[in-house]
mmCIF file of C-alpha atoms in Angstrom:
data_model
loop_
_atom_site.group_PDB
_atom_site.id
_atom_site.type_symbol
_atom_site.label_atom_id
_atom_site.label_comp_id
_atom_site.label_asym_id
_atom_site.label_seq_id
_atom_site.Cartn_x
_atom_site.Cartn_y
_atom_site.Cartn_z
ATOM 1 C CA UNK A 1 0.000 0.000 0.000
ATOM 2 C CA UNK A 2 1.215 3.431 -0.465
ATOM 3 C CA UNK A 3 1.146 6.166 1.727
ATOM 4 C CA UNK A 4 0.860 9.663 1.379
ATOM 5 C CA UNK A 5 -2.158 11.032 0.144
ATOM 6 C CA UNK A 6 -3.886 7.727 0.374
ATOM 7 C CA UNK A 7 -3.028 7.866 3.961
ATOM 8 C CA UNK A 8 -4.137 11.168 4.362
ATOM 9 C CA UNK A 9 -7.515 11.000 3.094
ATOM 10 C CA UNK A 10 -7.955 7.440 4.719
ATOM 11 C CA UNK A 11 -7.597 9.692 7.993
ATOM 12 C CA UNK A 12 -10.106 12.208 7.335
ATOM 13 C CA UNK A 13 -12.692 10.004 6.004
ATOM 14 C CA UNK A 14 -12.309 8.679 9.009
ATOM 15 C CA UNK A 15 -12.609 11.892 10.713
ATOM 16 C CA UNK A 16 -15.356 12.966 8.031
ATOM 17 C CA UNK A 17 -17.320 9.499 9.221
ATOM 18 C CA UNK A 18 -16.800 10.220 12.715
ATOM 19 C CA UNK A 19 -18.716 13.386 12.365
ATOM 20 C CA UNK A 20 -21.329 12.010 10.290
ATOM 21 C CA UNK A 21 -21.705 8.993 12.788
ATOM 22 C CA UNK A 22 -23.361 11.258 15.505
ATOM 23 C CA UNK A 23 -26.062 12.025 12.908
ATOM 24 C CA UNK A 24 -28.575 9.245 13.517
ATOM 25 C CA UNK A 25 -28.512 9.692 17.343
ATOM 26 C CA UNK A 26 -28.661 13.534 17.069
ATOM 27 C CA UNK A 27 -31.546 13.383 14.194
ATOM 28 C CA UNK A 28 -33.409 11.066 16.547
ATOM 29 C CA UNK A 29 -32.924 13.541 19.668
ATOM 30 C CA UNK A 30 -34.447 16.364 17.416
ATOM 31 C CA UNK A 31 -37.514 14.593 15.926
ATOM 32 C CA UNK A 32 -38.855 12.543 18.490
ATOM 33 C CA UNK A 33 -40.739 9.897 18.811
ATOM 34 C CA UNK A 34 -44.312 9.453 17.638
ATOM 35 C CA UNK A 35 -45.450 9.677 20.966
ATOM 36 C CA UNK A 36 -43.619 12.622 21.620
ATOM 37 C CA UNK A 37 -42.812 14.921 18.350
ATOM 38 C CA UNK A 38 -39.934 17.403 18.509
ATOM 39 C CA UNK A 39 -38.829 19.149 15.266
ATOM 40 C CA UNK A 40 -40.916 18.112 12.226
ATOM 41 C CA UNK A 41 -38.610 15.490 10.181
ATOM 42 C CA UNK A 42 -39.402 17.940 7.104
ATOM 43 C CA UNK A 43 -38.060 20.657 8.969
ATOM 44 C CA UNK A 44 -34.980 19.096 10.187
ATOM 45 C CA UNK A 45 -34.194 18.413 6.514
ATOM 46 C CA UNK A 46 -35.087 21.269 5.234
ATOM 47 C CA UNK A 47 -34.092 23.582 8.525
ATOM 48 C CA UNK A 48 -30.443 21.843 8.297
ATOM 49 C CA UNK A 49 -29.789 22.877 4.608
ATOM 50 C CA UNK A 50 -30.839 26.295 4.895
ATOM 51 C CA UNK A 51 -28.720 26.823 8.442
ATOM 52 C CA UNK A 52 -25.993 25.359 6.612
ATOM 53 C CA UNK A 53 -25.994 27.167 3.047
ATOM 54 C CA UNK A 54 -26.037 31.009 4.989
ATOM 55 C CA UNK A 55 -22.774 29.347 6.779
ATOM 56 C CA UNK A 56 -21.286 28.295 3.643
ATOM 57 C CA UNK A 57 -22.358 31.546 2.077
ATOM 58 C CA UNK A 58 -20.441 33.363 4.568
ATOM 59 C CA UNK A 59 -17.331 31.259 3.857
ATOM 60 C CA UNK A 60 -17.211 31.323 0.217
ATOM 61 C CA UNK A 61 -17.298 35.229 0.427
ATOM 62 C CA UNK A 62 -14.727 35.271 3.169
ATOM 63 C CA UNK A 63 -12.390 32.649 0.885
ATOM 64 C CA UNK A 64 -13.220 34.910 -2.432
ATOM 65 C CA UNK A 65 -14.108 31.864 -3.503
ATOM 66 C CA UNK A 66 -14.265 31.932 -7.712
ATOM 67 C CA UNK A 67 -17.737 30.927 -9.387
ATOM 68 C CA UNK A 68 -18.323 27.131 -10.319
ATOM 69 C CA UNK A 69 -17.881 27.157 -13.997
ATOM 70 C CA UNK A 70 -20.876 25.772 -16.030
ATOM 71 C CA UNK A 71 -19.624 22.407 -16.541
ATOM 72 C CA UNK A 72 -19.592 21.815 -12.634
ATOM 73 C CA UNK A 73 -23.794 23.031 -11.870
ATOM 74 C CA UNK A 74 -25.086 19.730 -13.543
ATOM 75 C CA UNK A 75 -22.531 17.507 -11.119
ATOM 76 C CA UNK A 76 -23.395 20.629 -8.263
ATOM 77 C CA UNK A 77 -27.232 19.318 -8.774
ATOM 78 C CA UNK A 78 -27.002 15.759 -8.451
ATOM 79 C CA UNK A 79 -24.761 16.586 -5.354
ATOM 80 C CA UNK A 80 -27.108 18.522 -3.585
ATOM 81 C CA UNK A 81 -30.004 16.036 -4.633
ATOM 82 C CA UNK A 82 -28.372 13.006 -3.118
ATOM 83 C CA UNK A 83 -26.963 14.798 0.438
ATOM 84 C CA UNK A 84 -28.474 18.228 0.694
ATOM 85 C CA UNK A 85 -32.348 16.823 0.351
ATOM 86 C CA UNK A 86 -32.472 13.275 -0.644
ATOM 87 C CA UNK A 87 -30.351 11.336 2.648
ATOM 88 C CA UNK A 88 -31.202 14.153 5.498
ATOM 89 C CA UNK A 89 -35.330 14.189 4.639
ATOM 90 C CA UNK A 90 -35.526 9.981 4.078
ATOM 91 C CA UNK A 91 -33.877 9.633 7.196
ATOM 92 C CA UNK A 92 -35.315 12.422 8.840
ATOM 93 C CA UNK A 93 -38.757 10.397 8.238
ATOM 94 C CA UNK A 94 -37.165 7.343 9.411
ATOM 95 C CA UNK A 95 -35.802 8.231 12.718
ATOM 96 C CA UNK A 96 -39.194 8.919 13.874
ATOM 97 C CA UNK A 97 -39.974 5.195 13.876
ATOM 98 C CA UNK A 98 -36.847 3.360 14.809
ATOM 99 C CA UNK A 99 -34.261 3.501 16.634
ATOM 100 C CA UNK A 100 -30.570 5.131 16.431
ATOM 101 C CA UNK A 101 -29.183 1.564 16.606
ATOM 102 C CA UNK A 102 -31.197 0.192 14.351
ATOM 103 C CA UNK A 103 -30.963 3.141 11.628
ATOM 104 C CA UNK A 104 -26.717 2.928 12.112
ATOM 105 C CA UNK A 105 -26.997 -0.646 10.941
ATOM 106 C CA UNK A 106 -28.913 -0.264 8.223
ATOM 107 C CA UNK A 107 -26.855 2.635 6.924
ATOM 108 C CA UNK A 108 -24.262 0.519 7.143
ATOM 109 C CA UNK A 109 -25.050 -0.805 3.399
ATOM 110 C CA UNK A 110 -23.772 2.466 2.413
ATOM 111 C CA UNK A 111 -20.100 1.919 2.250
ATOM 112 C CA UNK A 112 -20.754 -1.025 -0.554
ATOM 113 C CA UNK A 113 -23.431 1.361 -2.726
ATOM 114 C CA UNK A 114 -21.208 4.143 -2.501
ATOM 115 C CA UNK A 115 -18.204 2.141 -3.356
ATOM 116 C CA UNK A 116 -20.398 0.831 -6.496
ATOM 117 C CA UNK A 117 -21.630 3.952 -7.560
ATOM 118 C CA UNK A 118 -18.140 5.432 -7.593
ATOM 119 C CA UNK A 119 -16.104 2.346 -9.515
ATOM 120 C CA UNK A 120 -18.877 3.235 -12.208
ATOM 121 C CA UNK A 121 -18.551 6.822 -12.021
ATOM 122 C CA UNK A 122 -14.941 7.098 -11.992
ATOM 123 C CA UNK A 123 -14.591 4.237 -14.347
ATOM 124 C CA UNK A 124 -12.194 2.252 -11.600
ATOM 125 C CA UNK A 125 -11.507 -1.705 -11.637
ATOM 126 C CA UNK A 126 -11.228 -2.338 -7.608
ATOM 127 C CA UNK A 127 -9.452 -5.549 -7.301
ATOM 128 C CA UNK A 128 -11.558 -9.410 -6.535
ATOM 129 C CA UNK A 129 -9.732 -8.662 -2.744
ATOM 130 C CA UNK A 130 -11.078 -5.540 -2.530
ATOM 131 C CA UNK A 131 -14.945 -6.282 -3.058
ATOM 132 C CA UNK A 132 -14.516 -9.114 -1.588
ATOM 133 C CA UNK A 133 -13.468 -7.064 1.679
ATOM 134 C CA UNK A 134 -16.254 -4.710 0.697
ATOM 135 C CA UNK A 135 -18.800 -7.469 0.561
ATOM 136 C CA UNK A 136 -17.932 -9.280 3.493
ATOM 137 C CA UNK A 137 -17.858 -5.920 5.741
ATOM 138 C CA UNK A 138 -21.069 -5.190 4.450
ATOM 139 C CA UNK A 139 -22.689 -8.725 5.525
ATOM 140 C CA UNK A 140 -20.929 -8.720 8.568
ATOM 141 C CA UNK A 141 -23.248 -5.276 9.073
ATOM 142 C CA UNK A 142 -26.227 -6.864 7.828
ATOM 143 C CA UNK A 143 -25.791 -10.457 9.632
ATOM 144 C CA UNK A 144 -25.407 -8.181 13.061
ATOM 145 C CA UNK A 145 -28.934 -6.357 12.190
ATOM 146 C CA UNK A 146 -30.278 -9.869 11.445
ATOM 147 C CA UNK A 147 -28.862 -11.363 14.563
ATOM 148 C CA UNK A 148 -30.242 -8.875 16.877
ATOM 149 C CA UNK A 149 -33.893 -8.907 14.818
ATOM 150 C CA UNK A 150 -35.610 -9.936 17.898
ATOM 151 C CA UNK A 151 -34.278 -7.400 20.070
ATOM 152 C CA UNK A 152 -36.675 -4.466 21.199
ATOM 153 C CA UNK A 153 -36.358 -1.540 18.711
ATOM 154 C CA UNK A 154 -34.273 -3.716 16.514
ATOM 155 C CA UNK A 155 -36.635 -5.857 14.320
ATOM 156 C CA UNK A 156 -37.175 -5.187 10.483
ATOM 157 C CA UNK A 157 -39.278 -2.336 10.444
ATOM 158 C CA UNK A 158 -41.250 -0.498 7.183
ATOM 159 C CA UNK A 159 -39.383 2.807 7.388
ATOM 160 C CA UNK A 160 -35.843 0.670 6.488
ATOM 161 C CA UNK A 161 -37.359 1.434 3.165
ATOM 162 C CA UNK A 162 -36.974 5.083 3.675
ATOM 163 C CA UNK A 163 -33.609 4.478 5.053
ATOM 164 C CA UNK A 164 -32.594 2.281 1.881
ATOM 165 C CA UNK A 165 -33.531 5.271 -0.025
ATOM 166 C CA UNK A 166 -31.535 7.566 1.727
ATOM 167 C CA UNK A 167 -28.387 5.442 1.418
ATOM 168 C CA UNK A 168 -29.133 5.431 -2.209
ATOM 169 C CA UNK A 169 -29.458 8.958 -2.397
ATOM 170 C CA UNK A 170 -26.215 10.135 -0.520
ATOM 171 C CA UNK A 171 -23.756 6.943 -2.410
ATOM 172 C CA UNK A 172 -24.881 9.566 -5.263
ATOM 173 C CA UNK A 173 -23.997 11.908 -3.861
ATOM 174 C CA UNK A 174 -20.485 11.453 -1.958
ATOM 175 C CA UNK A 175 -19.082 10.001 -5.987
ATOM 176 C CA UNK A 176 -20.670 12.934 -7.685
ATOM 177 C CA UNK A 177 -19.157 15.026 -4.806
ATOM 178 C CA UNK A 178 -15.956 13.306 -4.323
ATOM 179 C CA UNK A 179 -15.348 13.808 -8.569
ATOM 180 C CA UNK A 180 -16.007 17.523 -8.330
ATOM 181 C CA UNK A 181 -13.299 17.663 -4.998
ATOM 182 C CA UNK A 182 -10.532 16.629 -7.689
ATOM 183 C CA UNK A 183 -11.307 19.864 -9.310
ATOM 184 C CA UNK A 184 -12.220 22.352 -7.142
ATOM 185 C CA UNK A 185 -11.774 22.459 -3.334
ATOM 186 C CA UNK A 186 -13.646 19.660 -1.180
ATOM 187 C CA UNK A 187 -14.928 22.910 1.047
ATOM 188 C CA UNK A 188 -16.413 24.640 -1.573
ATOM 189 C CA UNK A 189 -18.214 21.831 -3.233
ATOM 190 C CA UNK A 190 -20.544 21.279 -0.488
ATOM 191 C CA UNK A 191 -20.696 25.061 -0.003
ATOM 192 C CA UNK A 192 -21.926 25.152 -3.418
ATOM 193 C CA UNK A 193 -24.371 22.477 -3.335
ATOM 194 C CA UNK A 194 -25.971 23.995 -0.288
ATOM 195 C CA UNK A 195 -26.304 27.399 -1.472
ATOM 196 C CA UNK A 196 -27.652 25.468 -4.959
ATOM 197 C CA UNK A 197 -30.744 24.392 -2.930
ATOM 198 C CA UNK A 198 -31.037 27.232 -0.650
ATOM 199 C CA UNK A 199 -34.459 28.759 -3.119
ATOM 200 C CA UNK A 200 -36.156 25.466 -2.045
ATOM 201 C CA UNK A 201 -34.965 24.404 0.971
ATOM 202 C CA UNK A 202 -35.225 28.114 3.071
ATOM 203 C CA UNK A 203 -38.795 28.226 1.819
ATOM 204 C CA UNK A 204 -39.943 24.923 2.528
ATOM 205 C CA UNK A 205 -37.866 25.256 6.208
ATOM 206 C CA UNK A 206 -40.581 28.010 6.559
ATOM 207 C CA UNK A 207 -43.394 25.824 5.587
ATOM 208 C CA UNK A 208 -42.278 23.092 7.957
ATOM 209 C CA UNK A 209 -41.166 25.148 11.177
ATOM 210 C CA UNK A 210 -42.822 23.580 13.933
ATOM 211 C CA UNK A 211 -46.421 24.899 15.823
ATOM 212 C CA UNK A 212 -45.493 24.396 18.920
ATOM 213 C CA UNK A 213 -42.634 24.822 21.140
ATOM 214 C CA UNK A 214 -39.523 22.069 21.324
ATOM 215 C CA UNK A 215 -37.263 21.285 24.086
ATOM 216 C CA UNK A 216 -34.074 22.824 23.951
ATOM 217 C CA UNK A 217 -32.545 19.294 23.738
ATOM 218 C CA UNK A 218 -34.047 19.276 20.133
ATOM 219 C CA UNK A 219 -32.918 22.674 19.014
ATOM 220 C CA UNK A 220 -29.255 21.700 20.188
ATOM 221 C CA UNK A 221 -29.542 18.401 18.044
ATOM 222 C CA UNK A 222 -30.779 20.553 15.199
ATOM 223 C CA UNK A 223 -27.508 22.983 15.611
ATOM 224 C CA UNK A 224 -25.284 19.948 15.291
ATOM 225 C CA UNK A 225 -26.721 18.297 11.865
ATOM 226 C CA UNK A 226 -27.096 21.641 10.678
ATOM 227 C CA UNK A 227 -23.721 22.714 11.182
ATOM 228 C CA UNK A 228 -21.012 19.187 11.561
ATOM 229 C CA UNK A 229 -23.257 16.909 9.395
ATOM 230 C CA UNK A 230 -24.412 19.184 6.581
ATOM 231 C CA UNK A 231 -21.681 21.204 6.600
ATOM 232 C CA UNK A 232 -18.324 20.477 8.388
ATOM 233 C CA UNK A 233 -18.120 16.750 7.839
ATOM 234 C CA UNK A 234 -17.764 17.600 4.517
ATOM 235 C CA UNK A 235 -15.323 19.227 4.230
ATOM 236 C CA UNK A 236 -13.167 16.109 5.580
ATOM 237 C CA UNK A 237 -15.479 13.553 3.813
ATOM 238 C CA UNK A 238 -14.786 15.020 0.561
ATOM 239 C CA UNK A 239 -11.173 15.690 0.783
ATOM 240 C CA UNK A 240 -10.246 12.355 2.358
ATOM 241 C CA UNK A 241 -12.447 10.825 -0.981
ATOM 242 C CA UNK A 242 -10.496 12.759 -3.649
ATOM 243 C CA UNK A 243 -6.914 12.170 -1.687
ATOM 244 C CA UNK A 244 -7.088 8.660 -0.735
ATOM 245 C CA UNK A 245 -10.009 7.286 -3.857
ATOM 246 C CA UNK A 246 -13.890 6.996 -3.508
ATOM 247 C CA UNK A 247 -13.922 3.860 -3.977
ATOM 248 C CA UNK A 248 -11.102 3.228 -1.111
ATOM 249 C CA UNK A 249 -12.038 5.551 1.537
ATOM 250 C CA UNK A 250 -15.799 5.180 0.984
ATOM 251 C CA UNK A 251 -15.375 1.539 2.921
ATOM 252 C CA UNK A 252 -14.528 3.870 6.164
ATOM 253 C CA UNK A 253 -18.157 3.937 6.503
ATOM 254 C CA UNK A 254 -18.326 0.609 7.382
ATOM 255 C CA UNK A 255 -17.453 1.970 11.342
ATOM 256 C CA UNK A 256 -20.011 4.398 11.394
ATOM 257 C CA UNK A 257 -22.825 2.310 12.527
ATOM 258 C CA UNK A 258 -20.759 1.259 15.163
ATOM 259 C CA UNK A 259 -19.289 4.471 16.186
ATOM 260 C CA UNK A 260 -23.092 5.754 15.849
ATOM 261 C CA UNK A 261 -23.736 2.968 18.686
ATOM 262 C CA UNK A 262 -20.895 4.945 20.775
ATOM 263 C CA UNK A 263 -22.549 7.423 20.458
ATOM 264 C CA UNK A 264 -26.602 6.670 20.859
ATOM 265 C CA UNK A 265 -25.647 5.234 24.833
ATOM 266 C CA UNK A 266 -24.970 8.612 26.582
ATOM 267 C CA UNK A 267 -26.840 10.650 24.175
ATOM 268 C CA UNK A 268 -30.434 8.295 23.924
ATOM 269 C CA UNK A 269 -29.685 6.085 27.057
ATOM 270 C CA UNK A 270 -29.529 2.660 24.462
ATOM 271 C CA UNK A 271 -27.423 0.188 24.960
ATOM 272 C CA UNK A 272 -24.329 -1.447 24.022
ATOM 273 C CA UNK A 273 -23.098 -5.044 24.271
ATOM 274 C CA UNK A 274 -19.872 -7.322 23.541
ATOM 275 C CA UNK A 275 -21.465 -8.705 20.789
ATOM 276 C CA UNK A 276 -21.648 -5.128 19.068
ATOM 277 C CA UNK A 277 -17.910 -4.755 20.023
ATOM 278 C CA UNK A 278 -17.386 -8.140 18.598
ATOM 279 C CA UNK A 279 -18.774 -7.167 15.185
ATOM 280 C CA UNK A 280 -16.943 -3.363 14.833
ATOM 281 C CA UNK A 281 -13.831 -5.300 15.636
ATOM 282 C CA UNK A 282 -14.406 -7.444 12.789
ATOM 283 C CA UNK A 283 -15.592 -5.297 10.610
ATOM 284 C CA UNK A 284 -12.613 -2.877 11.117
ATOM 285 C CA UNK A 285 -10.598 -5.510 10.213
ATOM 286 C CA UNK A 286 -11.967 -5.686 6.880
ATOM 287 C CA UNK A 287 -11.380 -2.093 6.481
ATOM 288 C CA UNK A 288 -7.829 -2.411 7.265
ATOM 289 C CA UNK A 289 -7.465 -5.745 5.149
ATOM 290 C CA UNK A 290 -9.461 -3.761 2.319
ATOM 291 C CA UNK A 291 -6.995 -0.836 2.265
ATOM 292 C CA UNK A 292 -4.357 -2.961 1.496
ATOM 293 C CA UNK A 293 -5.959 -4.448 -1.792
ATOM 294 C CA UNK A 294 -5.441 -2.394 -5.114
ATOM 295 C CA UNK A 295 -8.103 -0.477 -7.235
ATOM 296 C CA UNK A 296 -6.952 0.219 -11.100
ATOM 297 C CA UNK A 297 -7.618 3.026 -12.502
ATOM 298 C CA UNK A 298 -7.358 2.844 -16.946
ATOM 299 C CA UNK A 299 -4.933 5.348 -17.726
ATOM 300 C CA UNK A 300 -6.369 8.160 -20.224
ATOM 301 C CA UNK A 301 -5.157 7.731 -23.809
ATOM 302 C CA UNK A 302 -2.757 9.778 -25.331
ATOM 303 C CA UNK A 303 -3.967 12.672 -27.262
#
């Protein structure tokens, strides 16, 4: 394996992903339960975006940051499609209904559909060892959400669809994002996504505001996706995927359900045993094993 920038953006994916991993447990402290509604889950998508894009509105001008040239507002779209509205409002619906541990496990899928989505975007040839890592990280994930089916909170639950959805939506867009970061600056990428969206989603954050009052709690779990998970993790995520590979650093993500356990004990009061240990262990391994295994890349033909 080589080191250097590999090395580096292995290290802030993982930094990126450590962010991003407090999402679920924060999302679920801010929209409730359906017993007890916080924040709308329409709102928290929308509110999160539009927090975020007067942020990265405030950084571009203080960078003097150039305009995206027309080439880049088509990849800029499908960006902001797949992880300014697509992932935060299908999980935003989702949390509602399940669980923080349950919701980390079945994001874990993402690490394999982003890794597909960017071998086909980038037009890369990741080696039989690496998918095989991939794939077996990926079932380890899904054999621990199986195994713990009959566990309260835990069992397969309609609004995995939504969650399913939202992993599709943000594979799209970490590749599309991740190809513009080779380009441009990872920072201004998202920054440019979110201010892409900011006619629809500061409107519709009106529309959705919530009638009655919310615990502070809620509103402090609100400041944190609005700020480290739309905004801030980024700016890792995306440089550690166009230093170290998509395809490559996107299998970082296989930790993040488990570091979203971590998390969801002090923050929701759920629990974690040694057979969730057992299973990041494991799956960590794969990551490091995976790292190790080469992804070709077809050189460009001569002009």
């Amino acid at each position: 394996m080589s080191g250097g920038p590999q090395s580096r953006g292995l290290a802030l994916g993982l930094l990126g992903v450590t962010i991003f991993a407090l999402t679920l447990p924060m999302t679920r402290l801010a929209v409730g339960t359906p017993e007890a509604p916080h924040l709308p889950a329409a709102f928290l998508a929308f509110g999160r975006a539009a927090v975020a894009a007067v942020l990265a509105a405030a950084f571009l001008l203080a960078v003097r940051a150039p305009w995206p040239r027309r080439s880049d507002l088509l990849p800029l779209a499908v960006t902001s499609a797949g992880v300014v509205f697509g992932f935060p409002l299908f999980t935003s619906m989702a949390m509602r209904h399940v669980q923080a541990v349950h919701a980390s496990v079945v994001i874990g899928t993402l690490p394999l559909a982003t890794a597909l989505v960017a071998a086909w975007l980038h037009r890369q040839r990741p080696s039989a060892g690496f998918w095989g890592c991939a794939v077996l990280g990926c079932a380890m994930v899904v054999a621990f959400s199986l195994s713990r089916a009959g566990a309260p909170g835990l069992e397969l639950h309609p609004a995995d669809l939504l969650l399913l959805a939202g992993v599709g939506c943000a594979a799209v867009g970490y590749a599309w994002g991740a190809r513009l970061s080779q380009r441009m600056p990872a920072e201004h990428v998202i920054c440019w996504a979110l201010l892409l969206a900011l006619p629809l989603t500061l409107p519709a954050s009106w529309w959705t505001r919530p009638a009655a009052s919310v615990p502070a709690a809620a509103w402090w779990a609100f400041a944190y996706v609005a700020v480290f998970s739309m905004w801030l993790g980024f700016f890792a995520w995306y440089r550690g995927l166009a230093l170290g590979g998509t395809v490559r650093v996107s299998q970082v993500q296989l930790l993040q359900p488990f570091l979203g356990m971590l998390f969801a004990v002090p923050l929701l009061g759920e629990t974690l045993d040694a057979r969730s240990v057992g299973f990041a262990v494991a799956v960590m391994a794969t990551v490091l094993v995976g790292r190790t295994m080469p992804v070709r890349t077809p050189r460009p033909a001569n002009p």
